[in-house]
Each structure stands twice: as C-alpha cells, then as structure tokens.
C-alpha cells in the first residue's frame, strides 16, 4: 500500500531543511533545524526526528509517509553513509540512512549527494520530466553533477560517479583544486572559481575596473556579476572566460553520454546571457559534429527555495533501505503539548 | 521458446565475418565474405544471406538462431541504420537491421557500433563478466569506446554516446582529428596517432633512432613498437607519451562513471609494459583521490580472432527488431547442391 507523501530532507552545512512532498511535487509543508548545533550525531538525529514529527502532526501526515529521501554532501547511495564530509561535525563516516530509518520506526530511507538529488528532482518534477538521458550541473560554491543514463542515476561501482566538477580542463599550469589536484573545472567555473578568475584578471590586466575598488581578496562572484551588469569590461570578460570553459567541458560530457539536455542549477546559473551566451557558443563550437544541435542547455525549472527538498524527496519514492525495528518496544515519539 | 544459438556478424571495412555462437560464448563455426565486393547494398545482403545459410546448413543450425547481432562502424542501435560510414560503399544511410531481418525471414536483429559490440562481448563472455560498470576502449586505427552503466550500454539520446576517442586531451595547439576538430584523444593514442607522434618526435628531437632509417611518412605504430622493444630511446618515449595521455584521459572517464574496470582491446593494447606502465602510472597519479586504487585497467579476455563476432553475437541474445514478413511467400532460400 503506497502512501501519499514522501519526506525530503536536505542537509546543508548551515541548515537542514525538511518538507512533506506529494506525488505532484507540491511541498505541503516544510521546516528546518540548524545542522551544526549538536556535536553528537545522535542528538542531531533526535532534533531532526522531533522537528519532523511536529511537522507531520501539524499536517495530519504521521502515517502517510512512503519513504524518506535525503540529500547531503558526500552522501553515498549504496552505503547509506555520509563519507568524509568537509563541513559536518560528526566524524568521517556517518551512518545516516540507518540512524534516520531507526529514528522513524523503520520507514525506508535513501540518501544521495546533493547534485544527484537535484538531478532526481529535475527528472521527477522539473525540466527533465520525460527525459531518460541528461546531466545536471550545479554551479554553486563548487561544481556538482548528477548524470542520468537510461532513466537511472549513474552511481558507478562505489556511489561516487558523477564528479564532473573534477574533469580536468587545464592540463598544464592549472589552478589548485580542493580535491588536491590541479586544473579541475570546479577551480574555474564555480562561484569561488569566478572569484579566483577575478583576482587573476585584475592582477594581470591593466584596464580600469570598478572591481579594483574592492579588497581583492574579498571579491565574490556576486561582485563580478554586479560589475558586469553595470558594464564593467573586465567583469564581462570574466564571465566570457567562465562560460567558454564550461561550454568546452560540456562538449566533452556529450561524447560520454549524448544527453538530451544539460540542466544548470545554482547561483551562478542565474547570470543570464553574461554566462549563457559564451557558454552556448563555446559548447556548439566544441561539439563533435555528430552531436551538434542535439543537446539543449537549459536552466532548472524548480523553485530555488524548494529545489533541495524536492530533489531529496524524489529519492523517497524509491527508498528501499529499511532499518529493522527490533522486537522490543521503541521509545515513544516525543510530542510537545 | 528460446533457441540455442545466435549469429554474430562483424562488418569491417575489408571483411564481413559471421559466426554461430552458443550461450557459453563458443564460436561453433564461422566464415566470411568480402565487404566491399558489391557496390549495391542488396547484392551484399544477398551474398551475406547465402553465406550464412550455408554455414547454418553445414552445422544443422537453420532453425536454432535466436537472434542476429551485428557490429559495424557507425551502426546505430536505435535506428538500425549505419550512418555516414567512412569506409563502406552503400551510401550515407544504410538500413542494415531491416534488410538483414527481412533476408532472414524475420529473425530479430540488433546492430551497434564495433566498440559497443566489443563491450557487450566482454560483458557476456570476457573480462567484464559480472561487472555492471565498466568502459571498453578499443585502440585500433582509431580509439573507440563502449560504456556500460548499471549493466546497460550507454547509447544516449541518439545512439551515439560513448565516443571517448573524441575527448579533447589537448585544448590548445592540438592535432587535427578525423572528426573535424583538434586535440582529440584519438589523434594521439590510436595506432595512427602513435605514428603521428613518431613523426613529430623525429622532427623535433635530435637523438639517433632506428626509426630514422624508415621513410618518415611510412612509419607505423608497429615500427615504433618493434623499435621500442629493441631498446630505441625515442620509440620508448613515444609509448611513454601515448600511455601518459591515455592514463590522464582515463582519469577523466572515471569521474564520469566510476567504473570497476577500463578494458583495453586492439592492436596497440598488446604493447605490454611499454604502454601499460606509463598508462597505469599516469592514471593513478591523475585520479581524483576518492577514486584511487578502485578502477582496474585490464586487457580483453576474448581471443582476438573471435572477439568481433562474439561481441556482435552478444547483442543477438537481446535483439528485438523484427522485420514483419509480409503474408506473401518469400523467395525460397537458395542452396547449392
């Protein structure tokens, strides 16, 4: 007997947002807790459980949750664990799926990383509805990706497939990347990559730029965007450079999976023509002839505030991991008066 | 009612080889015809049909063929057509699956390009048995690839996915590739790529080399191999260069699909440590840390003489395209006395 709702949980470095979602992708209700409040993971789970139970109770949905889908950085679909997360306090290996399923009395749980969740959300409720082959690219602090082939997420042998932010785009003399190597796409085309490009351009070039009024170390991609919109030449060239590198990298992605679309999500993706014109131009010019004119580059169709929860929730429909509740009675669910 | 055999057909630029294959991957019997003898495609199909029928008859297998799998350059799994083949005389679009199924009275036919067929062969009978995620790389005149994700070949939206020979490995100042672009892996790491590297090295470098005794335009990858085996420094460096570029490109493939293995097939793959040592070294050094030590680089386990037919035959088991035989009687199968 399938139930009418799923619970979507997005664990970010600052907030954990959770929402009740129906089959049409409506977020019925949502709430959040602070992710890093508890140094102990069990305490975090307890607060999450308590917060979710209140939300379910308030919406008369206690017995209506089919599954729980969770998106979190470095979350591994296969193992149910968060592995070596850069921004979470609970140790290198966090048994997320097990603890959540246990806390919720055995409701099936599935977890995946945030970019994969975004891809699932887009496929279930957004721009990729009906697509069997597409690539989701998230342009945020880093560059994340979720790849769908034959209607399925590509997880690879270990759950770590789809790290397209770490395609090497500068083989020689490339920038140091957070992954420990050099020249990765992420080091150039993330929000932080754009800020690094700005520092590089301002050092090397001599033209005037309003960006020179800022402390060079404090420049953000938002500063570059604002300057470009105001017509600043160097700022516009930074977007030209960023878009070109992205377009070239996208052409390499196409020889892999020949997707119907590459879908962009995240702050940088909202830069409009500043980014999209050079990106699409470089993309079409870089494509192998047999692929030209076939792969659309489009923006996410999910509302940004809902996207993370929706993406995670999409995984809830197919969640299979179920913690077996021991025969002894579980502690009663806490509820406030 | 499944039948005990499939027919595998490998259409090459010179020969078309076909064989009867059983479920364990034994080639029961095989034969071949010349691919380019007939300018007219129907005449070619007639000769193929006749040759196959003789083989089936001689092996008492006329009614024992479950399906026909065909590997051919630029063959499209989705459309059943060969599209714009560089080395075949029958026009830009060749309706291969339809014509073959028709000729054989409606036996289901499936076709795919030769690298995809090689991947299927390896998965069904060879080094990839039991693997759900791997990449097949064929190092021949060109560099071909077949990608398997979640146990399925990656075809993409148009059947053209898996063109990893056309990943761009030299973004600037790259060699012209047959695809019309510059810097593709294939322009460096195919047999012809190795020969091009030889010409480049011999022009630029000044050391003595036995390769200088050859006409520079006539040098083949085999010449380079022989010289390297004999200890020639430049020839060995050519393999070092080739292996390094391959290893770096393989590391980019891993961020896409995190495969259990990358499997090599083709003449160049048999260069032993000359190629494999620098390849594996560059591969491990280039991998993103989370992927290190996980993806094996191995050689095909199929006997070279059988591999193409076996690969094609593997597709025969799942062939679905079936030409509907019209109600009128088909011409009787010709048989020689």
XYZ file of C-alpha atoms in Angstrom:
674
model
C 0.000 0.000 0.000
C 1.773 3.113 -1.100
C 1.275 6.255 0.909
C 0.551 9.730 -0.450
C 3.633 11.633 0.746
C 7.382 11.417 0.979
C 9.672 13.346 3.240
C 12.520 15.253 1.611
C 15.478 16.260 3.770
C 18.309 18.496 2.584
C 21.290 18.552 4.911
C 23.354 21.644 4.217
C 26.381 22.966 6.056
C 24.207 25.510 7.869
C 20.577 24.408 7.769
C 18.786 21.103 7.497
C 15.546 21.699 5.639
C 12.806 19.083 5.535
C 9.449 19.016 3.831
C 6.419 16.860 3.176
C 6.022 16.406 -0.583
C 3.191 14.876 -2.578
C 3.370 12.924 -5.823
C 2.885 16.044 -7.922
C 5.882 17.735 -6.361
C 3.990 20.090 -4.090
C 5.797 20.908 -0.880
C 2.876 20.537 1.559
C 4.816 21.966 4.491
C 8.437 22.424 5.455
C 10.607 23.442 8.363
C 14.284 23.461 9.261
C 16.790 22.989 12.054
C 20.383 24.152 12.426
C 22.705 21.449 11.111
C 25.731 22.144 13.280
C 24.068 22.766 16.636
C 24.904 19.325 18.010
C 28.425 17.921 18.100
C 26.894 14.492 18.698
C 25.184 12.904 15.690
C 22.538 11.126 17.792
C 21.489 14.467 19.258
C 21.165 15.890 15.765
C 19.031 12.928 14.699
C 16.854 13.365 17.769
C 16.224 17.019 16.985
C 15.550 16.196 13.331
C 13.101 13.480 14.344
C 11.342 15.748 16.781
C 11.095 18.556 14.217
C 9.773 16.238 11.531
C 7.212 14.640 13.866
C 5.865 18.076 14.733
C 5.549 18.916 11.062
C 3.837 15.614 10.284
C 1.484 16.014 13.229
C 0.563 19.570 12.277
C -0.281 18.339 8.772
C -2.062 15.162 9.803
C 0.552 13.152 7.938
C 2.028 10.835 10.587
C 1.056 7.642 8.795
C 1.245 8.943 5.278
C 4.992 8.867 4.563
C 6.039 6.368 1.924
C 9.747 6.973 2.308
C 12.392 9.471 3.294
C 14.851 10.866 0.764
C 17.894 12.750 1.974
C 20.359 14.857 0.050
C 23.641 15.643 1.791
C 27.184 16.471 0.746
C 29.192 13.268 0.171
C 26.196 11.074 0.935
C 26.625 7.633 -0.597
C 23.549 5.995 -2.086
C 24.979 2.497 -1.784
C 26.265 2.556 1.781
C 23.743 4.950 3.307
C 26.646 6.836 4.837
C 27.988 10.353 4.594
C 31.666 9.876 3.798
C 34.330 12.405 4.761
C 32.099 15.469 4.578
C 34.074 18.723 4.522
C 31.552 20.737 6.582
C 29.853 18.439 9.082
C 30.985 17.822 12.664
C 30.075 14.133 13.139
C 33.156 12.281 12.036
C 34.427 10.833 8.795
C 31.748 8.130 8.334
C 28.204 8.981 9.365
C 25.614 6.154 9.216
C 22.847 8.472 8.090
C 20.323 6.112 6.482
C 20.441 3.622 9.327
C 20.039 6.235 12.071
C 17.200 8.038 10.308
C 15.292 4.879 9.451
C 15.734 3.699 13.037
C 14.536 7.018 14.465
C 11.463 6.876 12.251
C 10.479 3.353 13.197
C 11.649 1.683 10.026
C 10.383 3.984 7.267
C 12.532 3.273 4.155
C 15.313 5.806 3.681
C 17.524 6.579 0.699
C 20.307 9.119 0.601
C 22.462 10.628 -2.115
C 24.647 13.638 -2.636
C 23.064 16.994 -3.309
C 23.818 17.125 -7.038
C 22.326 13.677 -7.596
C 19.287 14.739 -5.585
C 18.973 17.811 -7.788
C 19.030 15.573 -10.874
C 16.303 13.345 -9.438
C 14.223 16.364 -8.521
C 14.519 17.729 -12.034
C 13.603 14.350 -13.518
C 10.642 13.825 -11.210
C 9.197 17.325 -11.036
C 11.227 19.735 -13.195
C 12.898 20.441 -16.524
C 13.918 16.819 -17.122
C 10.460 15.270 -16.846
C 10.249 12.585 -19.516
C 13.983 12.627 -20.223
C 15.973 9.415 -19.995
C 19.409 10.925 -20.607
C 20.509 14.221 -19.131
C 23.172 15.783 -16.975
C 22.503 18.070 -14.047
C 25.215 20.606 -13.286
C 25.073 22.607 -10.071
C 27.089 25.805 -10.151
C 27.477 26.804 -6.526
C 30.440 27.092 -4.200
C 31.647 24.053 -6.104
C 30.587 22.425 -9.358
C 28.467 19.328 -8.743
C 26.825 16.943 -11.166
C 24.232 14.232 -11.377
C 24.162 12.090 -14.503
C 21.098 10.216 -15.687
C 21.518 7.458 -18.275
C 18.656 5.238 -19.439
C 16.457 6.911 -16.833
C 18.754 5.945 -13.954
C 21.244 7.918 -11.906
C 24.833 6.934 -12.620
C 26.366 5.848 -9.311
C 29.263 3.733 -10.562
C 30.943 0.980 -8.623
C 31.154 2.927 -5.372
C 28.378 5.508 -5.466
C 30.857 8.245 -6.349
C 30.245 8.566 -10.094
C 29.237 11.922 -11.500
C 32.006 14.177 -10.248
C 32.100 16.259 -13.408
C 33.282 19.312 -11.478
C 36.572 17.461 -11.406
C 37.059 16.974 -15.103
C 40.487 18.421 -15.805
C 40.058 21.452 -18.042
C 43.589 22.831 -17.717
C 46.046 20.008 -18.120
C 49.074 22.239 -17.624
C 49.571 25.102 -15.223
C 46.088 24.663 -13.784
C 44.763 26.099 -10.542
C 44.909 24.039 -7.361
C 41.551 22.409 -6.661
C 40.023 21.454 -3.329
C 40.293 17.788 -4.376
C 44.069 18.001 -4.192
C 44.770 18.054 -7.916
C 45.095 20.924 -10.375
C 43.096 22.224 -13.310
C 39.624 20.916 -12.356
C 36.522 22.529 -13.859
C 35.408 23.437 -10.328
C 38.517 25.548 -9.759
C 37.387 27.791 -12.633
C 33.630 27.625 -13.037
C 32.201 27.574 -9.512
C 31.313 30.763 -7.642
C 34.698 30.602 -5.927
C 36.330 29.863 -9.292
C 34.831 33.040 -10.723
C 36.205 34.991 -7.766
C 39.629 33.434 -8.386
C 39.414 34.380 -12.057
C 38.617 37.935 -10.985
C 41.723 38.116 -8.809
C 43.806 36.684 -11.654
C 42.418 39.057 -14.266
C 42.806 42.114 -12.007
C 46.426 41.260 -11.323
C 47.368 40.567 -14.905
C 45.331 43.132 -16.797
C 45.718 46.870 -16.643
C 42.344 48.304 -17.670
C 40.327 50.219 -15.119
C 37.579 48.209 -13.424
C 35.115 49.002 -10.664
C 36.257 45.709 -9.122
C 39.507 47.481 -8.254
C 37.572 49.462 -5.650
C 37.132 46.258 -3.644
C 39.660 44.443 -1.479
C 40.967 41.916 -3.992
C 40.779 39.015 -1.533
C 37.142 39.782 -0.719
C 35.776 39.822 -4.253
C 32.883 37.379 -4.761
C 31.174 36.077 -7.876
C 28.263 38.332 -6.929
C 30.572 41.369 -7.091
C 31.734 40.258 -10.532
C 28.144 39.774 -11.646
C 27.084 43.198 -10.429
C 30.052 44.850 -12.114
C 29.375 43.005 -15.366
C 25.714 44.010 -15.346
C 26.880 47.603 -14.870
C 29.027 47.206 -17.981
C 32.480 46.686 -16.480
C 34.699 45.271 -19.227
C 36.909 43.055 -17.070
C 33.886 41.660 -15.228
C 32.200 40.829 -18.522
C 35.377 39.133 -19.738
C 35.438 37.018 -16.579
C 32.006 35.660 -17.481
C 33.151 35.151 -21.070
C 36.084 33.109 -19.790
C 33.942 31.122 -17.352
C 31.251 30.386 -19.923
C 33.792 29.319 -22.511
C 35.447 26.830 -20.159
C 32.056 25.440 -19.175
C 30.941 25.102 -22.787
C 34.116 23.261 -23.741
C 33.774 20.905 -20.782
C 30.101 20.272 -21.607
C 31.150 19.190 -25.108
C 33.381 16.535 -23.516
C 30.458 15.375 -21.367
C 28.386 14.887 -24.515
C 30.820 12.385 -26.080
C 30.289 10.346 -22.957
C 26.514 10.104 -22.672
C 24.956 12.094 -25.533
C 22.347 13.626 -23.218
C 19.108 15.293 -24.292
C 19.930 18.222 -22.062
C 22.448 19.659 -19.676
C 20.499 21.363 -16.924
C 22.033 24.127 -14.852
C 21.201 24.933 -11.275
C 22.713 27.194 -8.635
C 23.558 30.826 -8.097
C 25.965 31.200 -10.989
C 23.458 29.637 -13.388
C 21.289 32.706 -12.875
C 23.824 35.019 -14.513
C 21.754 35.161 -17.690
C 23.344 35.944 -21.026
C 26.576 37.055 -19.367
C 27.303 33.376 -18.818
C 24.946 31.592 -21.185
C 25.938 33.315 -24.421
C 29.657 32.412 -24.265
C 28.765 29.032 -22.772
C 26.406 28.032 -25.579
C 28.734 29.449 -28.207
C 31.743 27.504 -26.914
C 29.566 24.421 -26.472
C 28.304 24.301 -30.048
C 31.737 25.167 -31.448
C 33.402 22.459 -29.377
C 30.953 19.657 -30.075
C 31.909 16.752 -32.258
C 29.926 17.272 -35.491
C 27.584 14.279 -34.982
C 26.361 15.830 -31.716
C 25.777 19.392 -32.898
C 22.357 20.915 -32.337
C 21.072 17.974 -30.308
C 21.771 18.705 -26.634
C 19.844 21.552 -25.030
C 21.429 23.652 -22.335
C 18.633 24.762 -20.040
C 18.001 26.064 -16.562
C 16.416 24.152 -13.707
C 12.654 24.562 -13.515
C 12.451 24.049 -9.779
C 11.867 26.993 -7.485
C 15.186 27.576 -5.770
C 13.750 27.590 -2.251
C 12.072 24.211 -2.827
C 14.606 22.544 -5.091
C 16.806 20.842 -2.499
C 13.874 19.378 -0.572
C 12.112 18.355 -3.781
C 15.239 16.700 -5.109
C 15.760 14.775 -1.899
C 12.088 13.854 -1.734
C 12.212 12.358 -5.231
C 14.538 9.741 -3.804
C 11.990 8.974 -1.092
C 9.629 7.346 -3.583
C 12.176 4.694 -4.415
C 13.732 4.354 -0.958
C 14.396 0.756 -0.032
C 16.769 0.846 2.936
C 14.780 -0.051 5.983
C 16.165 -0.391 9.457
C 14.638 -3.466 11.004
C 12.925 -2.338 14.180
C 13.918 -4.730 16.984
C 11.104 -6.598 18.668
C 11.465 -4.662 21.927
C 9.308 -1.550 22.147
C 10.821 1.627 20.788
C 10.766 4.739 22.967
C 7.553 6.634 22.323
C 7.782 9.510 19.911
C 8.130 12.721 21.848
C 5.470 15.265 21.194
C 5.070 18.658 22.715
C 1.765 19.506 24.351
C 10.915 -20.586 -26.914
C 14.489 -19.524 -26.899
C 16.863 -21.134 -29.323
C 20.379 -22.357 -28.576
C 22.430 -20.126 -30.876
C 22.851 -16.576 -32.025
C 24.528 -15.305 -35.133
C 27.243 -12.712 -34.725
C 28.209 -10.584 -37.700
C 31.127 -8.178 -37.764
C 31.138 -5.827 -40.733
C 34.616 -4.441 -41.222
C 35.960 -2.241 -43.970
C 37.536 -5.275 -45.652
C 35.863 -8.450 -44.411
C 32.469 -9.324 -43.041
C 32.913 -12.171 -40.589
C 29.960 -14.141 -39.258
C 29.721 -16.973 -36.802
C 27.300 -19.227 -34.962
C 27.735 -18.721 -31.224
C 26.274 -20.642 -28.299
C 25.273 -19.327 -24.882
C 28.683 -20.098 -23.392
C 30.453 -17.969 -25.980
C 31.771 -20.792 -28.136
C 32.046 -19.931 -31.793
C 30.571 -23.120 -33.286
C 31.535 -22.192 -36.821
C 32.378 -19.064 -38.742
C 33.008 -17.823 -42.250
C 33.459 -14.521 -44.044
C 32.768 -12.601 -47.228
C 34.422 -9.522 -48.713
C 32.607 -6.427 -47.530
C 33.261 -4.156 -50.469
C 32.709 -6.556 -53.369
C 29.235 -5.232 -54.159
C 28.511 -1.572 -54.844
C 24.835 -2.358 -54.344
C 23.760 -2.998 -50.761
C 21.071 -5.524 -51.710
C 23.686 -7.599 -53.511
C 25.859 -7.529 -50.420
C 22.925 -8.659 -48.261
C 22.176 -11.466 -50.707
C 25.727 -12.752 -50.532
C 25.744 -12.454 -46.743
C 22.466 -14.356 -46.535
C 23.710 -17.055 -48.834
C 26.976 -17.426 -46.922
C 25.208 -17.593 -43.585
C 22.648 -20.127 -44.806
C 25.425 -22.398 -45.988
C 27.108 -22.131 -42.618
C 23.859 -22.844 -40.772
C 23.074 -25.773 -43.030
C 26.531 -27.286 -42.610
C 26.090 -27.078 -38.836
C 22.493 -28.244 -38.702
C 21.516 -24.888 -37.208
C 18.919 -23.483 -39.616
C 16.155 -23.302 -37.021
C 18.312 -22.702 -33.992
C 19.101 -18.988 -34.287
C 17.563 -16.855 -31.541
C 18.721 -13.549 -32.968
C 21.305 -11.838 -35.091
C 23.704 -9.302 -33.612
C 25.747 -7.102 -35.920
C 28.678 -4.852 -35.161
C 29.583 -2.284 -37.796
C 31.265 1.110 -37.889
C 28.723 3.886 -37.184
C 25.914 1.395 -36.711
C 23.102 2.923 -34.675
C 21.365 0.684 -32.151
C 18.220 2.805 -32.082
C 17.603 3.290 -35.780
C 19.049 0.025 -37.068
C 20.974 2.027 -39.640
C 24.619 2.527 -40.472
C 25.024 6.295 -40.546
C 27.655 8.058 -42.639
C 30.230 5.255 -42.535
C 33.676 6.377 -43.628
C 34.645 3.105 -45.343
C 31.525 1.496 -46.813
C 30.231 1.992 -50.351
C 26.450 1.883 -49.842
C 25.517 5.479 -49.195
C 25.172 7.704 -46.158
C 22.239 5.863 -44.506
C 22.163 2.083 -44.763
C 19.042 0.309 -43.384
C 21.035 -2.635 -42.087
C 18.743 -4.161 -39.444
C 15.674 -4.063 -41.650
C 17.399 -5.604 -44.659
C 19.048 -8.356 -42.658
C 15.915 -9.259 -40.705
C 13.982 -9.314 -43.967
C 16.554 -11.507 -45.680
C 16.434 -13.943 -42.796
C 12.662 -14.245 -42.705
C 12.090 -12.090 -39.658
C 14.735 -13.280 -37.203
C 15.225 -10.427 -34.677
C 18.262 -8.282 -35.458
C 20.144 -5.751 -33.349
C 23.076 -3.677 -34.502
C 25.581 -1.439 -32.798
C 28.965 0.041 -33.494
C 32.044 -2.124 -33.156
C 33.248 -0.684 -29.850
C 29.848 -1.171 -28.225
C 29.793 -4.714 -29.573
C 33.219 -5.292 -28.044
C 31.898 -4.077 -24.686
C 28.917 -6.427 -24.880
C 31.180 -9.310 -25.840
C 33.421 -8.625 -22.871
C 30.425 -8.394 -20.541
C 28.799 -11.552 -21.855
C 31.828 -13.775 -22.374
C 35.034 -11.984 -21.342
C 36.849 -9.881 -18.774
C 33.734 -7.940 -17.725
C 31.576 -10.909 -16.781
C 29.664 -9.945 -13.655
C 30.547 -6.257 -13.952
C 27.800 -3.653 -14.027
C 30.014 -0.630 -14.639
C 32.964 -0.664 -16.995
C 34.386 1.062 -20.024
C 35.696 -0.724 -23.081
C 38.390 1.101 -25.027
C 39.450 -0.154 -28.442
C 42.868 1.026 -29.537
C 42.971 0.406 -33.262
C 43.183 2.687 -36.279
C 41.011 4.945 -34.161
C 40.084 4.973 -30.482
C 36.614 3.570 -29.880
C 34.664 3.068 -26.686
C 31.676 1.288 -25.276
C 30.421 2.355 -21.862
C 28.391 0.126 -19.582
C 26.493 1.708 -16.677
C 24.176 -0.252 -14.380
C 24.701 -3.269 -16.624
C 23.475 -1.447 -19.723
C 25.269 0.028 -22.705
C 25.153 3.813 -22.742
C 23.562 4.862 -26.028
C 22.388 8.353 -25.154
C 19.570 10.207 -26.843
C 20.632 9.297 -30.383
C 22.606 6.065 -30.104
C 25.881 7.956 -30.476
C 27.041 8.069 -26.842
C 30.403 6.612 -25.941
C 32.722 8.448 -28.300
C 35.534 8.696 -25.771
C 38.146 8.698 -28.523
C 36.962 12.232 -29.041
C 37.531 13.587 -25.570
C 39.696 16.640 -26.077
C 43.069 15.970 -24.478
C 44.914 18.941 -25.961
C 42.777 22.018 -25.619
C 45.314 24.268 -27.310
C 47.515 23.583 -30.294
C 46.103 20.070 -30.678
C 46.415 17.832 -33.702
C 43.691 17.810 -36.322
C 41.359 14.844 -35.793
C 39.319 12.946 -38.375
C 36.164 14.270 -36.706
C 36.982 17.780 -37.877
C 38.112 19.181 -34.546
C 41.523 19.320 -32.898
C 43.135 17.713 -29.870
C 41.036 14.529 -29.619
C 42.402 11.507 -27.751
C 42.155 9.515 -30.985
C 44.577 11.865 -32.755
C 47.232 10.837 -30.210
C 46.502 7.391 -28.844
C 45.303 5.330 -31.800
C 47.704 3.365 -33.989
C 47.714 6.264 -36.420
C 48.154 8.668 -33.508
C 51.271 6.802 -32.428
C 52.617 7.055 -35.962
C 51.924 10.794 -35.926
C 53.711 11.116 -32.600
C 56.675 9.314 -34.137
C 56.868 11.789 -36.999
C 56.586 14.684 -34.570
C 59.254 13.338 -32.204
C 61.649 12.542 -35.044
C 61.319 16.042 -36.434
C 61.720 17.822 -33.132
C 64.266 15.672 -31.351
C 67.846 15.136 -32.355
C 68.875 11.806 -30.829
C 69.687 8.927 -33.118
C 66.877 6.427 -33.629
C 66.468 3.356 -35.795
C 63.169 4.895 -36.857
C 65.199 7.398 -38.856
C 66.089 4.578 -41.243
C 62.463 4.471 -42.376
C 60.635 6.836 -44.704
C 59.106 9.196 -42.157
C 55.680 9.195 -43.827
C 55.557 5.398 -43.844
C 56.257 4.788 -40.152
C 53.542 2.721 -38.467
C 52.781 2.048 -34.823
C 54.183 -1.441 -35.425
C 57.502 0.073 -36.484
C 57.539 2.136 -33.306
C 56.708 -0.928 -31.235
C 59.471 -3.003 -32.817
C 61.998 -0.207 -32.305
C 60.939 0.236 -28.677
C 61.242 -3.489 -27.984
C 64.739 -3.312 -29.461
C 65.530 -0.538 -26.976
C 65.282 2.556 -29.157
C 65.015 5.559 -26.830
C 62.762 7.738 -28.974
C 60.440 4.811 -29.682
C 60.177 4.076 -25.974
C 59.435 7.737 -25.277
C 56.659 7.643 -27.853
C 54.975 4.890 -25.866
C 55.597 6.817 -22.656
C 53.862 9.835 -24.192
C 50.971 7.763 -25.553
C 50.451 5.904 -22.284
C 50.536 9.097 -20.267
C 47.881 10.771 -22.406
C 45.695 7.673 -22.192
C 46.095 7.435 -18.420
C 45.167 11.079 -17.953
C 42.113 10.695 -20.187
C 41.063 7.535 -18.341
C 41.110 9.506 -15.071
C 38.592 11.914 -16.609
C 36.419 8.968 -17.649
C 36.383 7.768 -14.042
C 34.839 10.983 -12.676
C 32.001 10.317 -15.065
C 31.023 6.728 -14.331
C 33.357 5.377 -11.635
C 33.773 2.068 -13.470
C 35.042 -1.185 -11.980
C 37.407 -1.537 -14.891
C 38.625 0.014 -18.083
C 39.188 -2.809 -20.529
C 41.567 -2.429 -23.455
C 41.272 -4.150 -26.788
C 43.023 -3.777 -30.128
C 46.476 -3.920 -31.593
C 48.013 -1.125 -29.555
C 46.680 -2.657 -26.323
C 49.064 -5.534 -26.886
C 52.140 -3.356 -26.468
C 52.714 -4.704 -22.965
C 54.585 -2.687 -20.387
C 55.809 -0.225 -22.983
C 52.308 1.214 -22.954
C 50.794 -0.128 -19.743
C 53.410 1.080 -17.300
C 53.196 4.795 -18.188
C 49.443 4.433 -18.692
C 48.774 2.999 -15.236
C 51.201 5.419 -13.628
C 49.580 8.473 -15.213
C 46.152 7.044 -14.452
C 46.705 6.602 -10.724
C 48.505 9.952 -10.450
C 45.721 11.749 -12.290
C 42.783 10.223 -10.424
C 40.761 12.257 -8.001
C 41.709 10.916 -4.550
C 38.316 9.292 -3.820
C 38.738 7.104 -6.907
C 42.318 5.958 -6.376
C 43.012 2.232 -6.339
C 39.476 1.285 -7.341
C 39.355 1.017 -11.127
C 41.320 -1.805 -12.743
C 42.913 -1.357 -16.132
C 42.884 -4.735 -17.812
C 43.116 -6.361 -21.203
C 40.294 -8.002 -23.103
C 39.956 -11.707 -22.402
C 38.479 -12.550 -25.754
C 40.588 -14.275 -28.374
C 41.307 -11.618 -30.948
C 40.177 -13.703 -33.911
C 36.807 -14.366 -32.263
C 36.249 -11.095 -30.421
C 34.388 -9.128 -33.064
C 31.986 -11.962 -33.851
C 31.494 -12.746 -30.162
C 30.820 -9.112 -29.363
C 28.283 -8.805 -32.140
C 26.707 -12.128 -31.173
C 26.179 -10.944 -27.604
C 23.740 -8.407 -28.993
C 21.868 -11.203 -30.748
C 20.520 -12.554 -27.448
C 18.669 -9.340 -26.780
C 17.772 -8.476 -30.352
C 14.228 -7.208 -30.676
C 13.964 -5.564 -34.088
C 11.993 -7.897 -36.265
C 11.075 -7.222 -39.824
C 7.492 -8.303 -40.269
C 7.461 -10.847 -43.046
C 4.661 -9.939 -45.446
C 1.978 -12.531 -45.943
C 3.094 -13.281 -49.490
C 5.594 -16.106 -49.764
C 9.236 -15.133 -49.563
C 11.622 -16.325 -52.244
C 12.973 -19.705 -51.205
C 16.385 -19.728 -49.637
C 18.962 -20.560 -52.244
C 21.002 -23.594 -51.512
C 23.766 -25.039 -53.542
C 23.555 -28.686 -54.375
